[in-house]
Short mmCIF file of C-alpha atoms in Angstrom, two decimals:
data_model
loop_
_atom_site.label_atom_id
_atom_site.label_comp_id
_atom_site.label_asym_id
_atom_site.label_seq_id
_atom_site.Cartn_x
_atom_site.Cartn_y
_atom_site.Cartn_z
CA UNK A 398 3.74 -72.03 103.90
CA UNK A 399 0.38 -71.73 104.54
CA UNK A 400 -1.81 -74.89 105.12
CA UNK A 401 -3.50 -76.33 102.32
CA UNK A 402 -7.58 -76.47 102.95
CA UNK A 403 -9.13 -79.66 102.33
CA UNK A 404 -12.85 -80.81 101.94
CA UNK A 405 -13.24 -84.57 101.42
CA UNK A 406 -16.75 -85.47 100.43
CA UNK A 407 -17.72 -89.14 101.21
CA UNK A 408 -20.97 -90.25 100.35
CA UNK A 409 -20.86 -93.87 99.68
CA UNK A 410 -19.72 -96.59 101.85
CA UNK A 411 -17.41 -97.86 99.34
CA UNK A 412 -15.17 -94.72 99.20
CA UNK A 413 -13.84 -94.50 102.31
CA UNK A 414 -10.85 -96.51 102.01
CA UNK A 415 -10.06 -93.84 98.71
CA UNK A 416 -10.89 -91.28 101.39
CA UNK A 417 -8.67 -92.42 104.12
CA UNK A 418 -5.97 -93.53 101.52
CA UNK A 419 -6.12 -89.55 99.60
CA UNK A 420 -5.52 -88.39 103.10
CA UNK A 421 -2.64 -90.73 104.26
CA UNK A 422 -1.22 -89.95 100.87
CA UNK A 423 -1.25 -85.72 101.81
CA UNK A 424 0.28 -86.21 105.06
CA UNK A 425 2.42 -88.17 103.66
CA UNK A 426 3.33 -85.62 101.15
CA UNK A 427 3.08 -82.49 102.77
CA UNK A 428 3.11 -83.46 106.72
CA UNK A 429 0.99 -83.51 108.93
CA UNK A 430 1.28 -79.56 109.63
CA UNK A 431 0.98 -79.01 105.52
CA UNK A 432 -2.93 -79.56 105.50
CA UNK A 433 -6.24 -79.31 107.42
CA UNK A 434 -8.63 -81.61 106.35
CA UNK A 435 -12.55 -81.93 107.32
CA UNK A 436 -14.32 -85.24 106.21
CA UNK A 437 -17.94 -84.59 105.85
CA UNK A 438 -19.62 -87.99 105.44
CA UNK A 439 -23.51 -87.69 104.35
CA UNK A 440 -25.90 -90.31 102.46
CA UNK A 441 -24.96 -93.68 103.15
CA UNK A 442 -20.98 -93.48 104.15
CA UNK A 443 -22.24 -92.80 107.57
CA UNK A 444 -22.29 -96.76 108.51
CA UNK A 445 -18.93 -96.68 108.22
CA UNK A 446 -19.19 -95.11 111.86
CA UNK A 447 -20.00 -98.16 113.61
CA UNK A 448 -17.83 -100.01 111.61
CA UNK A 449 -14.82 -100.96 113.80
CA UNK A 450 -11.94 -101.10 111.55
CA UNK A 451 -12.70 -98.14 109.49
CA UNK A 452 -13.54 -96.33 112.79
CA UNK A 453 -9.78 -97.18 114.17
CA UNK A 454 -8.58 -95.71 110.96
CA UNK A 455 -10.41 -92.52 110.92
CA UNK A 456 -9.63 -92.35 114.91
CA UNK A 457 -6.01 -92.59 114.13
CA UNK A 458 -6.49 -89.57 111.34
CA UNK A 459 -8.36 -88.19 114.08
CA UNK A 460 -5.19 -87.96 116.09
CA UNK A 461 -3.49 -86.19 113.12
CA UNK A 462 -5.55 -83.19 113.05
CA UNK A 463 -8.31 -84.77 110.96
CA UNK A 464 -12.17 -83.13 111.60
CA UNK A 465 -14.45 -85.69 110.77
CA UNK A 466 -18.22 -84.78 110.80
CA UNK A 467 -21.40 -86.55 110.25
CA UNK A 468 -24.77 -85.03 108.78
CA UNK A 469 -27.51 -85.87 111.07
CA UNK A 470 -30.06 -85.46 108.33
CA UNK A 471 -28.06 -88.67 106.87
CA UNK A 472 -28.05 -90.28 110.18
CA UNK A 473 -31.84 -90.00 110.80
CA UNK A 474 -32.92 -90.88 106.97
CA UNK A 475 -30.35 -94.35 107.23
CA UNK A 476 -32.86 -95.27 110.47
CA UNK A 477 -36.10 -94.00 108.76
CA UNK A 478 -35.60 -96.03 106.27
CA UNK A 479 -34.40 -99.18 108.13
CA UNK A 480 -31.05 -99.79 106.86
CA UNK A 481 -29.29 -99.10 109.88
CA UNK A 482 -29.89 -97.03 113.25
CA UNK A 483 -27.08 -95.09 114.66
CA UNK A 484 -27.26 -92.88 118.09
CA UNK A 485 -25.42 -89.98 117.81
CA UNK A 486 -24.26 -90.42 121.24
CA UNK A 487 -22.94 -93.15 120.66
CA UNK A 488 -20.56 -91.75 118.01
CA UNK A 489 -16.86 -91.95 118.86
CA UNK A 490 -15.92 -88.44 120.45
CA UNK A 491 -13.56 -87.42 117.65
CA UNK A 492 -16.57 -87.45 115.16
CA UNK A 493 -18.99 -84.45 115.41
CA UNK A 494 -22.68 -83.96 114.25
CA UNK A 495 -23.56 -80.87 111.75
CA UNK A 496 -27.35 -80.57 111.16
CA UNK A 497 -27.15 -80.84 107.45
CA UNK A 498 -23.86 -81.60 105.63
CA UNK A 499 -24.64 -80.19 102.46
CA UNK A 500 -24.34 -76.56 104.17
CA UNK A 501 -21.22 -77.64 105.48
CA UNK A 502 -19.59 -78.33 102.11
CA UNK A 503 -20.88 -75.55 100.74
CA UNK A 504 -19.91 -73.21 103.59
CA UNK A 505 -16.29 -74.44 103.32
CA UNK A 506 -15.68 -73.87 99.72
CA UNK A 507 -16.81 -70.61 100.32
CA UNK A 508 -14.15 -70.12 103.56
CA UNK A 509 -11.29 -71.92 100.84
CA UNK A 510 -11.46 -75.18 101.38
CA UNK A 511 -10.49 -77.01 98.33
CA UNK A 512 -13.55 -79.69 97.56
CA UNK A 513 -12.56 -83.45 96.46
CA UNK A 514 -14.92 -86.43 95.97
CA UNK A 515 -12.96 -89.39 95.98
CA UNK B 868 -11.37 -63.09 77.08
CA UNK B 869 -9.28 -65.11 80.14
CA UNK B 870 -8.73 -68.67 79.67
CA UNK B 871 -11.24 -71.36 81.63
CA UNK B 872 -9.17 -73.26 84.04
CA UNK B 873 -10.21 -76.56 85.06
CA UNK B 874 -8.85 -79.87 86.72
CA UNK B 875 -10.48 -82.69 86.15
CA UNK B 876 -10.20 -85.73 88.83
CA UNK B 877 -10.50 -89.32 87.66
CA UNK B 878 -10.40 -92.05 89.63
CA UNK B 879 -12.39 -94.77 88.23
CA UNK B 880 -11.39 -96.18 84.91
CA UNK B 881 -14.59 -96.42 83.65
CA UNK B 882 -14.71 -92.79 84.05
CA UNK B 883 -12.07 -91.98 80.95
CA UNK B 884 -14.89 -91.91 78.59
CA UNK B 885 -17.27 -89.50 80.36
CA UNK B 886 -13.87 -87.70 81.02
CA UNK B 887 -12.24 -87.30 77.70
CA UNK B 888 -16.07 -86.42 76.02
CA UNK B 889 -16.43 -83.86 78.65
CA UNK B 890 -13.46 -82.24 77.25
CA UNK B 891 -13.87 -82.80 73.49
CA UNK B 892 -17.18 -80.71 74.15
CA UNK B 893 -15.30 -78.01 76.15
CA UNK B 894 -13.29 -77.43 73.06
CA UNK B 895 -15.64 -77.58 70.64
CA UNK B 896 -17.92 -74.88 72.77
CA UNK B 897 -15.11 -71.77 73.88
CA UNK B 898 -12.47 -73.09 71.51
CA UNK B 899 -8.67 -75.35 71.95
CA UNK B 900 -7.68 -71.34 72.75
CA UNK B 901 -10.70 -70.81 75.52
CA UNK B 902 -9.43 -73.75 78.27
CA UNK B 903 -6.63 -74.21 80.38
CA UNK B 904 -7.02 -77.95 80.97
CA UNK B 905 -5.34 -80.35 83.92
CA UNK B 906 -6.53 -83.90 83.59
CA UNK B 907 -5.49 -85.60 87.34
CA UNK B 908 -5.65 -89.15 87.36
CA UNK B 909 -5.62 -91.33 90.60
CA UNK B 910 -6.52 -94.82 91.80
CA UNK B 911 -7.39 -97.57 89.43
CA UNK B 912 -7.91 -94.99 86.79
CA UNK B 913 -4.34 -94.83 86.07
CA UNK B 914 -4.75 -98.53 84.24
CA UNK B 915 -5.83 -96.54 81.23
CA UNK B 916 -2.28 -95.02 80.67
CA UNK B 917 -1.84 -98.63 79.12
CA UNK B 918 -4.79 -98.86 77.06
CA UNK B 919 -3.74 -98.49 73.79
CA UNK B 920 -7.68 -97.08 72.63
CA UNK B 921 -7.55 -95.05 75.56
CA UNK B 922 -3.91 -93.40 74.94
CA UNK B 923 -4.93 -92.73 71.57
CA UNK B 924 -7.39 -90.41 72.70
CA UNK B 925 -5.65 -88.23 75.43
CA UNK B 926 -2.77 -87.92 73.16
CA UNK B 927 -5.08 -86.21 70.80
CA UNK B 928 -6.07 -84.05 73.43
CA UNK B 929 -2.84 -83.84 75.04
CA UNK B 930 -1.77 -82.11 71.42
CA UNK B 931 -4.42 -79.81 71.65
CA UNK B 932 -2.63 -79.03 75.10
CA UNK B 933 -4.74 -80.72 78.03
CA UNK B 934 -2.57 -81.55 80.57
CA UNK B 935 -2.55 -85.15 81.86
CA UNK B 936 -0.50 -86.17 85.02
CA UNK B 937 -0.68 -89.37 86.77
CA UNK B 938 -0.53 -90.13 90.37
CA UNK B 939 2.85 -92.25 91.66
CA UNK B 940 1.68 -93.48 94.47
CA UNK B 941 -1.88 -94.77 92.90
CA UNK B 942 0.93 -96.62 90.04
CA UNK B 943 2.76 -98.08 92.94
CA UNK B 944 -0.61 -99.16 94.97
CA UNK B 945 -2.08 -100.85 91.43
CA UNK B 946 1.43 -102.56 91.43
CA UNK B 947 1.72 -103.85 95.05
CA UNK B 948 -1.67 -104.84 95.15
CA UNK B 949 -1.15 -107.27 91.64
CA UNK B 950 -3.73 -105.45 89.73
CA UNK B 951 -1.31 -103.81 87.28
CA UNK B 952 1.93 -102.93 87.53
CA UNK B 953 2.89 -99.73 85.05
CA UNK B 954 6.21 -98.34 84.75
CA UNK B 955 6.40 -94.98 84.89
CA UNK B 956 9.07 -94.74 82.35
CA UNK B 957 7.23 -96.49 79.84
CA UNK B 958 4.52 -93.94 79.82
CA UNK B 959 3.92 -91.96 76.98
CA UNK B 960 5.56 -88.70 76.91
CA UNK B 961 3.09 -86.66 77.40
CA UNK B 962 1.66 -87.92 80.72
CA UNK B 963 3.51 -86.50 83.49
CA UNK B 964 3.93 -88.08 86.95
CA UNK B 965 3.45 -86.47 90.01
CA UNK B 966 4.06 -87.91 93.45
CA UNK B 967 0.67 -87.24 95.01
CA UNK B 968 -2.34 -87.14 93.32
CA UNK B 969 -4.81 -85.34 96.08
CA UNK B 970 -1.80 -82.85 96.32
CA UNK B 971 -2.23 -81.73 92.81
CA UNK B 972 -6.10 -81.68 93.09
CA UNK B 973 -5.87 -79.50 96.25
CA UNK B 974 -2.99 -76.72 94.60
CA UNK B 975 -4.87 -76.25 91.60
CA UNK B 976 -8.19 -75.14 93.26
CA UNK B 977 -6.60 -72.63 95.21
CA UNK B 978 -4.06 -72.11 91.93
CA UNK B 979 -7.89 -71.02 90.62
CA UNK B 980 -8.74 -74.11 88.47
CA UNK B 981 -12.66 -74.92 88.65
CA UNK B 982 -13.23 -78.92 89.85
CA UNK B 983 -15.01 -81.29 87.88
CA UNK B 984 -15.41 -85.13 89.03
CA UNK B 985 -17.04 -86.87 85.50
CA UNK C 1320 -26.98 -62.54 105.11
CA UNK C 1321 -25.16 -63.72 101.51
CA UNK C 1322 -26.96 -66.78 99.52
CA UNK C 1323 -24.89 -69.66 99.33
CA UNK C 1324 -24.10 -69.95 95.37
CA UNK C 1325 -23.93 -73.53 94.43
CA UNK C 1326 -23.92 -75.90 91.67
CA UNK C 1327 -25.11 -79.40 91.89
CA UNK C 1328 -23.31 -80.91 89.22
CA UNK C 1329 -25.62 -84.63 88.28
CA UNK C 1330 -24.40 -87.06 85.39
CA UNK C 1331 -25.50 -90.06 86.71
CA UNK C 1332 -29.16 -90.97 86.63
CA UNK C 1333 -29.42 -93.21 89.82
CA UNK C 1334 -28.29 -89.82 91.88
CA UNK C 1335 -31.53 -87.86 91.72
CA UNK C 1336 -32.33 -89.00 94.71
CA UNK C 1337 -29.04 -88.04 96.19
CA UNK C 1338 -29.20 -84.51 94.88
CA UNK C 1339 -33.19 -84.28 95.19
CA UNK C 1340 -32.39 -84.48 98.51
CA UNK C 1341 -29.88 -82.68 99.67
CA UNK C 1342 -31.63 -79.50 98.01
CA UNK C 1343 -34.55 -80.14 100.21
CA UNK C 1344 -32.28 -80.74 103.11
CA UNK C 1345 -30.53 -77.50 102.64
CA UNK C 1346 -33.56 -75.22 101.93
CA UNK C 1347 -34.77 -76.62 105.08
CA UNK C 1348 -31.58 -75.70 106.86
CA UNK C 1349 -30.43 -71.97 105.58
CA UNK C 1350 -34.23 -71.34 104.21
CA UNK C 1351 -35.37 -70.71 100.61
CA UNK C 1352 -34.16 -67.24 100.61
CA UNK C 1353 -30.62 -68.74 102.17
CA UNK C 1354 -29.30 -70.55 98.79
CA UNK C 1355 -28.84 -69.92 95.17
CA UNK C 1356 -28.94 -74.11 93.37
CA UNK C 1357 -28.26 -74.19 90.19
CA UNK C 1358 -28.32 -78.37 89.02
CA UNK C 1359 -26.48 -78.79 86.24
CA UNK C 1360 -27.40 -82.37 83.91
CA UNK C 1361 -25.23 -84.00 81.85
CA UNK C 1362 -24.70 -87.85 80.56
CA UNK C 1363 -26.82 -90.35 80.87
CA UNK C 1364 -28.80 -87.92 83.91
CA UNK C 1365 -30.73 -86.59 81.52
CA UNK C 1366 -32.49 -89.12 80.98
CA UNK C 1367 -34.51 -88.28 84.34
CA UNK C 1368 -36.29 -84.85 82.72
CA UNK C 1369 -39.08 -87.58 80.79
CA UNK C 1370 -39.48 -89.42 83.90
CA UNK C 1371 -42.73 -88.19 85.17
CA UNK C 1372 -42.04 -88.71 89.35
CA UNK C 1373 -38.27 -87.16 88.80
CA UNK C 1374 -40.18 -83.85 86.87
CA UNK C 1375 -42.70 -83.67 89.65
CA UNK C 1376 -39.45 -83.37 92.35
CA UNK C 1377 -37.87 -81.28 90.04
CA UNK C 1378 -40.77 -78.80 89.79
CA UNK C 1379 -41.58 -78.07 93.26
CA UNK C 1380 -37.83 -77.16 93.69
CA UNK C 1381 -37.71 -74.94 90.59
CA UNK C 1382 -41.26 -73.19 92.45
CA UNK C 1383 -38.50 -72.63 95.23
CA UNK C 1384 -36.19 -71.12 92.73
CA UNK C 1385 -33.64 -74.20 92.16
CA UNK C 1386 -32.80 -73.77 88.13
CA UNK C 1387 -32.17 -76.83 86.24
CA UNK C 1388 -30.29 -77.12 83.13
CA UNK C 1389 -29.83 -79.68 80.95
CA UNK C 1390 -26.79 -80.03 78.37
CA UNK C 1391 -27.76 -80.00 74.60
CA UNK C 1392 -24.64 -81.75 73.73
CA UNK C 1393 -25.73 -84.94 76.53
CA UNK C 1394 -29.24 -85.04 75.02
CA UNK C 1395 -27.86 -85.54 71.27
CA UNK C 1396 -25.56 -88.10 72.81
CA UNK C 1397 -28.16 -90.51 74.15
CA UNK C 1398 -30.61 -89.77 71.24
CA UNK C 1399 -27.34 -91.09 68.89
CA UNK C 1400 -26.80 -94.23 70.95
CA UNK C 1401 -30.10 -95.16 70.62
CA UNK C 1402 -30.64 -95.01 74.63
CA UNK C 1403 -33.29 -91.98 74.39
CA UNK C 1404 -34.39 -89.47 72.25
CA UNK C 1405 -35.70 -86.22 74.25
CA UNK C 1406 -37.04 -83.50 71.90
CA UNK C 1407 -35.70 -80.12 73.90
CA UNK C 1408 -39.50 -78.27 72.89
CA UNK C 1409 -41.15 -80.65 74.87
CA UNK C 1410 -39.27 -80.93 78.05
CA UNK C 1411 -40.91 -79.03 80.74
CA UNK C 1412 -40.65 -75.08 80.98
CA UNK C 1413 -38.92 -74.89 84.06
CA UNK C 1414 -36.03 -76.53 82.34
CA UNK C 1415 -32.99 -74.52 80.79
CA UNK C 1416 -30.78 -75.74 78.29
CA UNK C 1417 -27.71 -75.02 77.60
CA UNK C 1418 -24.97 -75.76 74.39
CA UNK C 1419 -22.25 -77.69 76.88
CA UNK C 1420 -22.91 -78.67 80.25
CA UNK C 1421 -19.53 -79.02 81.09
CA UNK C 1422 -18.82 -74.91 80.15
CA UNK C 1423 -21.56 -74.36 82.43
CA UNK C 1424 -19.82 -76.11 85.38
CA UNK C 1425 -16.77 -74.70 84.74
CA UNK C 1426 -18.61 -70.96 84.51
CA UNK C 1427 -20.44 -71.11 87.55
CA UNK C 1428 -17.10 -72.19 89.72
CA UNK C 1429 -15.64 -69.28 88.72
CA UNK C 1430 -18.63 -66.74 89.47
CA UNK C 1431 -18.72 -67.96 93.27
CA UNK C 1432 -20.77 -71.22 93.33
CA UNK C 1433 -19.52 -73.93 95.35
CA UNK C 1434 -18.89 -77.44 93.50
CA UNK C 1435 -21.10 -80.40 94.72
CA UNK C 1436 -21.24 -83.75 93.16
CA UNK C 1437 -23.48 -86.10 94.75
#
């Protein structure tokens, strides 16, 4: 069977654990071979990256075949605007940068990834 | 002229009425004959299924043919974490339970149902 | 290259900013001649076409080609609560309206836009 494409939006803090939860839920469904899943994480979710225990969460996902990326765009406005400064290379490895994140979802969808906002 | 096919995903229970108006107004613009209609409900949406106002109002629908399936494990989550616990086979009949939510949401985009988060 | 087709889909008034800015963000990434944005308003988001800093944003997209529509059947809503009454002759020109916002949405999914709810 062919995988099924996943694009998980998370753009506030507070929906990661419905993130994390909707993706434990698919493996747990389909296996861990059934999907491919990108998180794109723009606006404010991207503190959750320095957050230890969601970071150990995502890294385990991680380890599952999970792509989690992080708009810089989000990054840089967090530390404009004082709320919190984060240095991309400071990122855990298993978390990549994309430029701008909106692109991202919208280039997905358009290669068949499947969009949900949890 | 080809039916419209849409899913939509509630997950927040304070989403029902945004939900349920979104689809009264589908109807009422292409017609109950114009829309193929999936309503996916997940999280601590799926406390509604035991509101009696609420039920009212998707059964109405749900005899004009929408669709309305309810996640297992969200029912089992609500239950183990003492929120609410909601027996499946007390539901209603017309509310069908599937055992992943984000599974569902997934399939029917690439089934060719549009995606609408209220 | 092909534009990337995609509908912001706002219902919420407090995520202007969210979409505001990710239409900047991508315009600044693919270029104006790079995306097709259509913003689709519905609920209580409409509320945002009176206020006068919101129509400003608003405007200098739609001079980049970003078309805004509002939903007739969300403006009749909160004129009928009692939370606002917009007159649809004297919102700004730029501004499109259309019967049912949620039609739209559905529409514009199936013509090739990508989905994005901020």
């Amino acid at each position: 069977m062919e995988k099924l494409k996943v694009l998980f939006h998370v753009n506030e803090n507070e929906k990661w654990n419905a993130a994390l939860g909707n993706i434990t839920n698919l493996f747990k469904d389909v296996g861990d071979e059934g999907a491919d899943v990108v998180v794109l994480a723009n606006g404010p979710s991207v503190a959750a990256f320095i957050d230890a225990d969601k970071v150990d969460q995502m890294k385990a996902l991680a380890e599952r075949s999970v792509k989690f990326l992080a708009c810089r765009n989000s990054l840089k406005k967090m530390c404009a605007e004082g709320t919190v400064c984060i240095d991309e290379n400071s990122l855990p490895r298993f978390i990549d940068i994309v430029p701008a994140g909106i692109t991202e979802i919208i280039k997905r969808q358009h290669d068949g990834y499947a969009y949900v906002k949890p």
